[in-house]
One Martini backbone bead per residue (centre of mass of N, CA, C, O) as a GRO file, in nm:
protein
  338
    1MET     BB    1   2.755   6.311   1.316
    2ASP     BB    2   2.480   6.264   1.143
    3LEU     BB    3   2.220   6.072   1.059
    4ARG     BB    4   2.283   6.035   0.755
    5LYS     BB    5   2.572   5.924   0.796
    6TYR     BB    6   2.489   5.676   0.956
    7GLN     BB    7   2.310   5.556   0.739
    8ASP     BB    8   2.537   5.534   0.518
    9ILE     BB    9   2.688   5.317   0.697
   10PHE     BB   10   2.481   5.109   0.821
   11LEU     BB   11   2.273   5.009   0.598
   12PRO     BB   12   2.463   4.857   0.402
   13ALA     BB   13   2.550   4.647   0.617
   14VAL     BB   14   2.268   4.528   0.662
   15GLU     BB   15   2.204   4.449   0.373
   16LYS     BB   16   2.442   4.258   0.332
   17GLU     BB   17   2.358   4.060   0.556
   18MET     BB   18   2.080   3.986   0.443
   19GLN     BB   19   2.177   3.878   0.169
   20LYS     BB   20   2.353   3.657   0.285
   21ILE     BB   21   2.135   3.499   0.438
   22LEU     BB   22   1.954   3.440   0.193
   23SER     BB   23   2.165   3.296   0.019
   24ILE     BB   24   2.245   3.066   0.214
   25ASN     BB   25   1.931   2.960   0.265
   26LEU     BB   26   1.813   2.990  -0.063
   27GLY     BB   27   2.016   2.932  -0.305
   28LYS     BB   28   1.947   2.605  -0.330
   29PHE     BB   29   1.669   2.698  -0.428
   30SER     BB   30   1.406   2.677  -0.621
   31GLY     BB   31   1.220   2.932  -0.734
   32ALA     BB   32   1.024   3.214  -0.580
   33LEU     BB   33   1.105   3.264  -0.283
   34GLN     BB   34   1.344   3.463  -0.307
   35GLU     BB   35   1.193   3.661  -0.488
   36MET     BB   36   0.980   3.750  -0.282
   37LEU     BB   37   1.174   3.866  -0.070
   38SER     BB   38   1.322   4.063  -0.260
   39TYR     BB   39   1.074   4.221  -0.338
   40HIS     BB   40   0.991   4.320  -0.056
   41LEU     BB   41   1.291   4.461  -0.014
   42GLY     BB   42   1.383   4.584  -0.316
   43TRP     BB   43   1.623   4.418  -0.484
   44GLU     BB   44   1.520   4.395  -0.793
   45SER     BB   45   1.522   4.747  -0.795
   46GLY     BB   46   1.758   4.807  -0.629
   47THR     BB   47   1.819   4.953  -0.340
   48VAL     BB   48   1.694   4.934  -0.017
   49ILE     BB   49   1.800   5.198   0.110
   50LYS     BB   50   1.628   5.402  -0.055
   51LYS     BB   51   1.356   5.281   0.063
   52LEU     BB   52   1.435   5.250   0.395
   53GLY     BB   53   1.593   5.538   0.470
   54LYS     BB   54   1.305   5.667   0.498
   55GLY     BB   55   1.062   5.776   0.709
   56GLY     BB   56   1.155   5.548   0.945
   57LYS     BB   57   1.302   5.346   0.800
   58CYS     BB   58   1.511   5.128   0.952
   59ILE     BB   59   1.498   5.195   1.264
   60ARG     BB   60   1.570   4.934   1.416
   61PRO     BB   61   1.867   4.886   1.324
   62LEU     BB   62   1.962   5.165   1.409
   63LEU     BB   63   1.912   5.123   1.712
   64VAL     BB   64   2.105   4.896   1.755
   65LEU     BB   65   2.369   5.043   1.660
   66LEU     BB   66   2.353   5.302   1.831
   67CYS     BB   67   2.338   5.157   2.111
   68THR     BB   68   2.600   5.007   2.091
   69GLU     BB   69   2.781   5.255   2.056
   70GLY     BB   70   2.670   5.418   2.306
   71ALA     BB   71   2.757   5.170   2.515
   72GLY     BB   72   3.076   5.094   2.399
   73GLN     BB   73   3.046   4.951   2.117
   74ASN     BB   74   3.099   4.825   1.826
   75TRP     BB   75   2.865   4.821   1.576
   76GLU     BB   76   2.959   4.565   1.407
   77SER     BB   77   2.876   4.348   1.627
   78ALA     BB   78   2.546   4.412   1.556
   79ILE     BB   79   2.460   4.329   1.266
   80PRO     BB   80   2.302   4.062   1.305
   81ALA     BB   81   2.078   4.196   1.480
   82ALA     BB   82   1.986   4.410   1.277
   83ALA     BB   83   1.898   4.207   1.063
   84ALA     BB   84   1.693   4.050   1.236
   85VAL     BB   85   1.488   4.286   1.295
   86GLU     BB   86   1.425   4.346   0.996
   87LEU     BB   87   1.319   4.065   0.928
   88ALA     BB   88   1.101   4.059   1.143
   89HIS     BB   89   0.944   4.302   1.040
   90ASN     BB   90   0.889   4.182   0.750
   91PHE     BB   91   0.728   3.945   0.839
   92SER     BB   92   0.494   4.113   0.962
   93LEU     BB   93   0.413   4.256   0.696
   94ILE     BB   94   0.328   4.015   0.529
   95HIS     BB   95   0.102   3.920   0.728
   96ASP     BB   96  -0.052   4.186   0.756
   97ASP     BB   97  -0.141   4.209   0.459
   98ILE     BB   98  -0.321   3.964   0.473
   99GLU     BB   99  -0.503   4.037   0.723
  100ASP     BB  100  -0.571   4.338   0.590
  101VAL     BB  101  -0.593   4.339   0.279
  102SER     BB  102  -0.331   4.463   0.142
  103ASP     BB  103  -0.220   4.587  -0.172
  104ILE     BB  104  -0.014   4.807  -0.051
  105ARG     BB  105   0.357   4.841  -0.055
  106ARG     BB  106   0.572   5.074  -0.125
  107GLY     BB  107   0.398   5.140  -0.403
  108ARG     BB  108   0.308   4.827  -0.423
  109GLU     BB  109   0.251   4.517  -0.443
  110THR     BB  110   0.185   4.270  -0.259
  111ILE     BB  111   0.255   3.948  -0.219
  112TRP     BB  112  -0.036   3.833  -0.216
  113LYS     BB  113  -0.125   3.988  -0.476
  114LYS     BB  114   0.101   3.852  -0.665
  115TRP     BB  115   0.106   3.524  -0.535
  116GLY     BB  116  -0.070   3.486  -0.299
  117VAL     BB  117  -0.151   3.374   0.009
  118ALA     BB  118   0.005   3.107   0.042
  119GLN     BB  119   0.288   3.219  -0.051
  120ALA     BB  120   0.300   3.449   0.156
  121ILE     BB  121   0.317   3.269   0.401
  122ASN     BB  122   0.581   3.136   0.319
  123ALA     BB  123   0.747   3.396   0.313
  124GLY     BB  124   0.704   3.475   0.609
  125ASP     BB  125   0.816   3.216   0.738
  126THR     BB  126   1.098   3.251   0.619
  127MET     BB  127   1.167   3.524   0.745
  128TYR     BB  128   1.144   3.427   1.035
  129SER     BB  129   1.371   3.212   1.024
  130ILE     BB  130   1.602   3.405   0.924
  131ALA     BB  131   1.615   3.582   1.173
  132TYR     BB  132   1.744   3.366   1.351
  133LYS     BB  133   1.991   3.312   1.175
  134ALA     BB  134   2.106   3.596   1.202
  135MET     BB  135   2.148   3.601   1.515
  136LEU     BB  136   2.372   3.371   1.516
  137GLY     BB  137   2.607   3.570   1.420
  138LEU     BB  138   2.703   3.659   1.713
  139GLU     BB  139   2.918   3.437   1.756
  140ASP     BB  140   3.133   3.599   1.572
  141THR     BB  141   3.109   3.897   1.737
  142CYS     BB  142   3.082   3.770   2.025
  143ASN     BB  143   2.893   3.536   2.206
  144LYS     BB  144   2.706   3.279   2.323
  145GLU     BB  145   2.553   3.424   2.549
  146ILE     BB  146   2.443   3.660   2.382
  147THR     BB  147   2.302   3.492   2.166
  148ILE     BB  148   2.094   3.360   2.353
  149GLU     BB  149   1.968   3.620   2.466
  150ALA     BB  150   1.888   3.745   2.191
  151THR     BB  151   1.710   3.510   2.089
  152ASN     BB  152   1.512   3.516   2.327
  153LEU     BB  153   1.417   3.807   2.283
  154LEU     BB  154   1.300   3.760   2.002
  155GLY     BB  155   1.092   3.548   2.085
  156ASP     BB  156   0.934   3.728   2.283
  157THR     BB  157   0.863   3.941   2.066
  158PHE     BB  158   0.695   3.765   1.878
  159ILE     BB  159   0.472   3.712   2.082
  160LYS     BB  160   0.388   4.007   2.128
  161LEU     BB  161   0.330   4.075   1.834
  162THR     BB  162   0.110   3.859   1.787
  163TYR     BB  163  -0.079   3.953   2.013
  164GLY     BB  164  -0.130   4.235   1.901
  165GLN     BB  165  -0.257   4.132   1.637
  166TYR     BB  166  -0.482   3.972   1.766
  167LEU     BB  167  -0.622   4.212   1.898
  168ASP     BB  168  -0.671   4.379   1.645
  169ILE     BB  169  -0.858   4.168   1.510
  170SER     BB  170  -1.063   4.107   1.744
  171PHE     BB  171  -1.164   4.420   1.755
  172GLU     BB  172  -1.314   4.454   1.478
  173SER     BB  173  -1.603   4.333   1.585
  174ARG     BB  174  -1.611   4.581   1.752
  175GLU     BB  175  -1.737   4.888   1.803
  176LYS     BB  176  -1.551   4.930   2.068
  177ILE     BB  177  -1.272   5.067   2.253
  178SER     BB  178  -1.048   5.123   2.476
  179ILE     BB  179  -0.763   5.290   2.545
  180ASN     BB  180  -0.625   5.047   2.687
  181GLU     BB  181  -0.663   4.847   2.452
  182TYR     BB  182  -0.503   5.003   2.249
  183TRP     BB  183  -0.229   4.995   2.401
  184LYS     BB  184  -0.197   4.686   2.387
  185ILE     BB  185  -0.158   4.671   2.087
  186VAL     BB  186   0.092   4.857   2.061
  187GLU     BB  187   0.284   4.709   2.251
  188GLY     BB  188   0.298   4.457   2.062
  189LYS     BB  189   0.305   4.541   1.741
  190THR     BB  190   0.548   4.772   1.808
  191ALA     BB  191   0.709   4.835   2.082
  192ALA     BB  192   0.861   4.564   2.126
  193LEU     BB  193   1.068   4.590   1.884
  194PHE     BB  194   1.194   4.850   1.980
  195GLY     BB  195   1.288   4.747   2.256
  196CYS     BB  196   1.461   4.520   2.144
  197SER     BB  197   1.663   4.696   1.984
  198THR     BB  198   1.783   4.861   2.225
  199LYS     BB  199   1.858   4.619   2.407
  200LEU     BB  200   2.058   4.485   2.216
  201GLY     BB  201   2.270   4.705   2.232
  202ALA     BB  202   2.328   4.666   2.539
  203MET     BB  203   2.390   4.362   2.529
  204ILE     BB  204   2.634   4.374   2.324
  205ALA     BB  205   2.815   4.571   2.492
  206TYR     BB  206   2.874   4.448   2.775
  207ASN     BB  207   2.790   4.669   3.005
  208LYS     BB  208   2.756   4.688   3.347
  209GLU     BB  209   2.652   5.001   3.350
  210VAL     BB  210   2.426   4.898   3.178
  211GLU     BB  211   2.071   4.930   3.154
  212GLN     BB  212   1.863   4.738   2.976
  213ASP     BB  213   1.575   4.829   3.065
  214LYS     BB  214   1.615   5.128   2.981
  215TYR     BB  215   1.652   5.068   2.684
  216TYR     BB  216   1.380   4.940   2.641
  217GLN     BB  217   1.203   5.184   2.725
  218PHE     BB  218   1.300   5.370   2.508
  219GLY     BB  219   1.201   5.204   2.262
  220PHE     BB  220   0.909   5.172   2.351
  221SER     BB  221   0.839   5.477   2.337
  222ILE     BB  222   0.896   5.512   2.042
  223GLY     BB  223   0.684   5.305   1.942
  224MET     BB  224   0.436   5.453   2.045
  225ALA     BB  225   0.476   5.713   1.880
  226PHE     BB  226   0.494   5.582   1.602
  227GLN     BB  227   0.204   5.457   1.594
  228VAL     BB  228   0.040   5.711   1.628
  229PHE     BB  229   0.148   5.843   1.369
  230ASP     BB  230   0.059   5.610   1.185
  231ASP     BB  231  -0.241   5.657   1.234
  232TRP     BB  232  -0.244   5.929   1.104
  233LEU     BB  233  -0.146   5.837   0.823
  234GLY     BB  234  -0.392   5.628   0.777
  235ILE     BB  235  -0.584   5.902   0.723
  236TRP     BB  236  -0.385   6.180   0.647
  237GLY     BB  237  -0.215   6.074   0.443
  238GLN     BB  238  -0.008   6.023   0.148
  239LEU     BB  239   0.033   5.793  -0.091
  240GLU     BB  240   0.288   5.919  -0.247
  241LYS     BB  241   0.451   5.918   0.041
  242THR     BB  242   0.388   5.637   0.195
  243GLY     BB  243   0.323   5.378  -0.007
  244LYS     BB  244   0.022   5.345   0.104
  245SER     BB  245  -0.270   5.291   0.204
  246ILE     BB  246  -0.544   5.494   0.265
  247ILE     BB  247  -0.831   5.483   0.481
  248SER     BB  248  -0.841   5.169   0.540
  249ASP     BB  249  -0.890   5.176   0.847
  250LEU     BB  250  -1.191   5.254   0.816
  251VAL     BB  251  -1.289   5.029   0.623
  252GLN     BB  252  -1.173   4.786   0.822
  253GLY     BB  253  -1.216   4.870   1.134
  254LYS     BB  254  -0.989   5.007   1.277
  255LYS     BB  255  -0.855   5.061   1.616
  256THR     BB  256  -0.750   5.345   1.617
  257LEU     BB  257  -0.697   5.640   1.766
  258PRO     BB  258  -0.898   5.810   1.596
  259VAL     BB  259  -1.136   5.621   1.661
  260VAL     BB  260  -1.136   5.622   1.967
  261LEU     BB  261  -1.161   5.938   1.983
  262GLY     BB  262  -1.408   5.968   1.795
  263MET     BB  263  -1.613   5.819   1.984
  264GLN     BB  264  -1.571   6.057   2.210
  265ASN     BB  265  -1.567   6.347   2.007
  266SER     BB  266  -1.771   6.237   1.758
  267LYS     BB  267  -2.093   6.202   1.679
  268LYS     BB  268  -2.095   6.158   1.372
  269PHE     BB  269  -1.885   5.939   1.364
  270ALA     BB  270  -2.010   5.740   1.569
  271ARG     BB  271  -2.275   5.690   1.418
  272ARG     BB  272  -2.143   5.575   1.154
  273TRP     BB  273  -1.963   5.355   1.278
  274LYS     BB  274  -2.195   5.175   1.397
  275GLU     BB  275  -2.307   5.089   1.109
  276GLY     BB  276  -2.097   5.042   0.906
  277GLY     BB  277  -1.976   5.002   0.590
  278ILE     BB  278  -1.731   5.172   0.489
  279SER     BB  279  -1.635   5.367   0.241
  280THR     BB  280  -1.400   5.535   0.072
  281ARG     BB  281  -1.562   5.794   0.039
  282GLU     BB  282  -1.654   5.817   0.337
  283ALA     BB  283  -1.375   5.820   0.471
  284LYS     BB  284  -1.299   6.104   0.379
  285ASP     BB  285  -1.529   6.246   0.533
  286LEU     BB  286  -1.455   6.136   0.817
  287ALA     BB  287  -1.175   6.259   0.831
  288GLU     BB  288  -1.283   6.551   0.824
  289GLN     BB  289  -1.458   6.529   1.077
  290LEU     BB  290  -1.226   6.470   1.274
  291ARG     BB  291  -1.086   6.735   1.223
  292LYS     BB  292  -1.317   6.930   1.310
  293ASP     BB  293  -1.331   6.775   1.610
  294GLY     BB  294  -1.007   6.748   1.701
  295VAL     BB  295  -0.868   6.463   1.662
  296GLU     BB  296  -0.608   6.514   1.513
  297GLN     BB  297  -0.475   6.689   1.738
  298LYS     BB  298  -0.481   6.467   1.956
  299VAL     BB  299  -0.294   6.271   1.812
  300LEU     BB  300  -0.047   6.458   1.780
  301PHE     BB  301  -0.016   6.518   2.081
  302THR     BB  302   0.036   6.227   2.172
  303ALA     BB  303   0.293   6.180   2.008
  304LYS     BB  304   0.458   6.409   2.143
  305GLU     BB  305   0.439   6.304   2.436
  306LEU     BB  306   0.579   6.031   2.380
  307ASN     BB  307   0.841   6.159   2.279
  308LYS     BB  308   0.912   6.296   2.546
  309LYS     BB  309   0.940   6.035   2.705
  310ALA     BB  310   1.177   5.926   2.537
  311LEU     BB  311   1.370   6.158   2.611
  312ILE     BB  312   1.380   6.092   2.909
  313ASN     BB  313   1.491   5.806   2.873
  314LEU     BB  314   1.753   5.897   2.732
  315GLU     BB  315   1.870   6.066   2.975
  316GLU     BB  316   1.904   5.789   3.156
  317LEU     BB  317   2.131   5.711   2.985
  318LYS     BB  318   2.445   5.558   2.923
  319ILE     BB  319   2.559   5.776   2.673
  320LYS     BB  320   2.683   5.905   2.415
  321ASN     BB  321   2.656   6.224   2.311
  322ASP     BB  322   2.657   6.189   1.998
  323ILE     BB  323   2.433   5.969   1.998
  324GLU     BB  324   2.213   6.128   2.140
  325ILE     BB  325   2.178   6.338   1.914
  326VAL     BB  326   2.096   6.136   1.693
  327LEU     BB  327   1.848   6.019   1.838
  328GLU     BB  328   1.695   6.287   1.844
  329GLU     BB  329   1.682   6.318   1.538
  330LEU     BB  330   1.530   6.057   1.483
  331MET     BB  331   1.276   6.118   1.652
  332ASP     BB  332   1.196   6.373   1.496
  333SER     BB  333   1.156   6.228   1.216
  334LEU     BB  334   0.906   6.047   1.300
  335LEU     BB  335   0.717   6.326   1.327
  336ASN     BB  336   0.790   6.395   0.991
  337ARG     BB  337   0.624   6.217   0.836
  338GLN     BB  338   0.442   6.134   0.501
   0.00000   0.00000   0.00000
């Protein structure tokens, strides 16, 4: 089977599990709390799969299920974990939108923009809690030992994710950061959850021949490449295709890779960046300046090199050949998002 066929099988199962978890935990409460979470996930207007199954979305639960299957266990046993990591990811998006003051997510208003900051915080906190509840479902499909290990891994990942976001925000007030500081941000806010996803697959497979740390490194490398390309999309992507605001990284002073490299390789960009207060109109001109000075190509080259590293990590895994081919297809699709 190719990637699309696996998506058609896996993603509806993940969505069903997520809907079940939300219904069990929120169905007894009145008010708009469940409505906010359903809105964020796209359930109030058609299936979430059509929204999240394209362009790298729902990549984390796919990695959980593919790695479980590839490591020798039936993918269905990992559905609770796949649902948990997708809920965890969406918790981070809700809070990120608040912290970044982002108006648009997936082509429409963010939760905080629609319901206000205070209620959006409540929605994010609820999504965070439900992610843990989802992971506990592994007791029914695996065993208690794996459930404890998986839940602990998720907790460690939340800490890394939050620390990465903390660094991202704290560096906004600085004129520039080093490339090593940039990588620390990416390791926490993005790569950690990818690594968690692939390691969960190996953990749930419960195969003694499988080295869980190698699975983690594989996912971690994918996450690094994913974020670098996401940084490219944040400046040079198209709103109608990405479904989220573009150029905003420059306006908000985000220290993404194009900015870090721009400070080193574009005198005109560096001079204007130091002055601060970049408008949306100026951001478009600065994006073009970065392109002229070769920064865009450096960013794309970096993403491709990180993807090559992930491919090397993949080759080191003891994984089924057919799943390895699908994972390669998935990785290729991540660098062809628009």
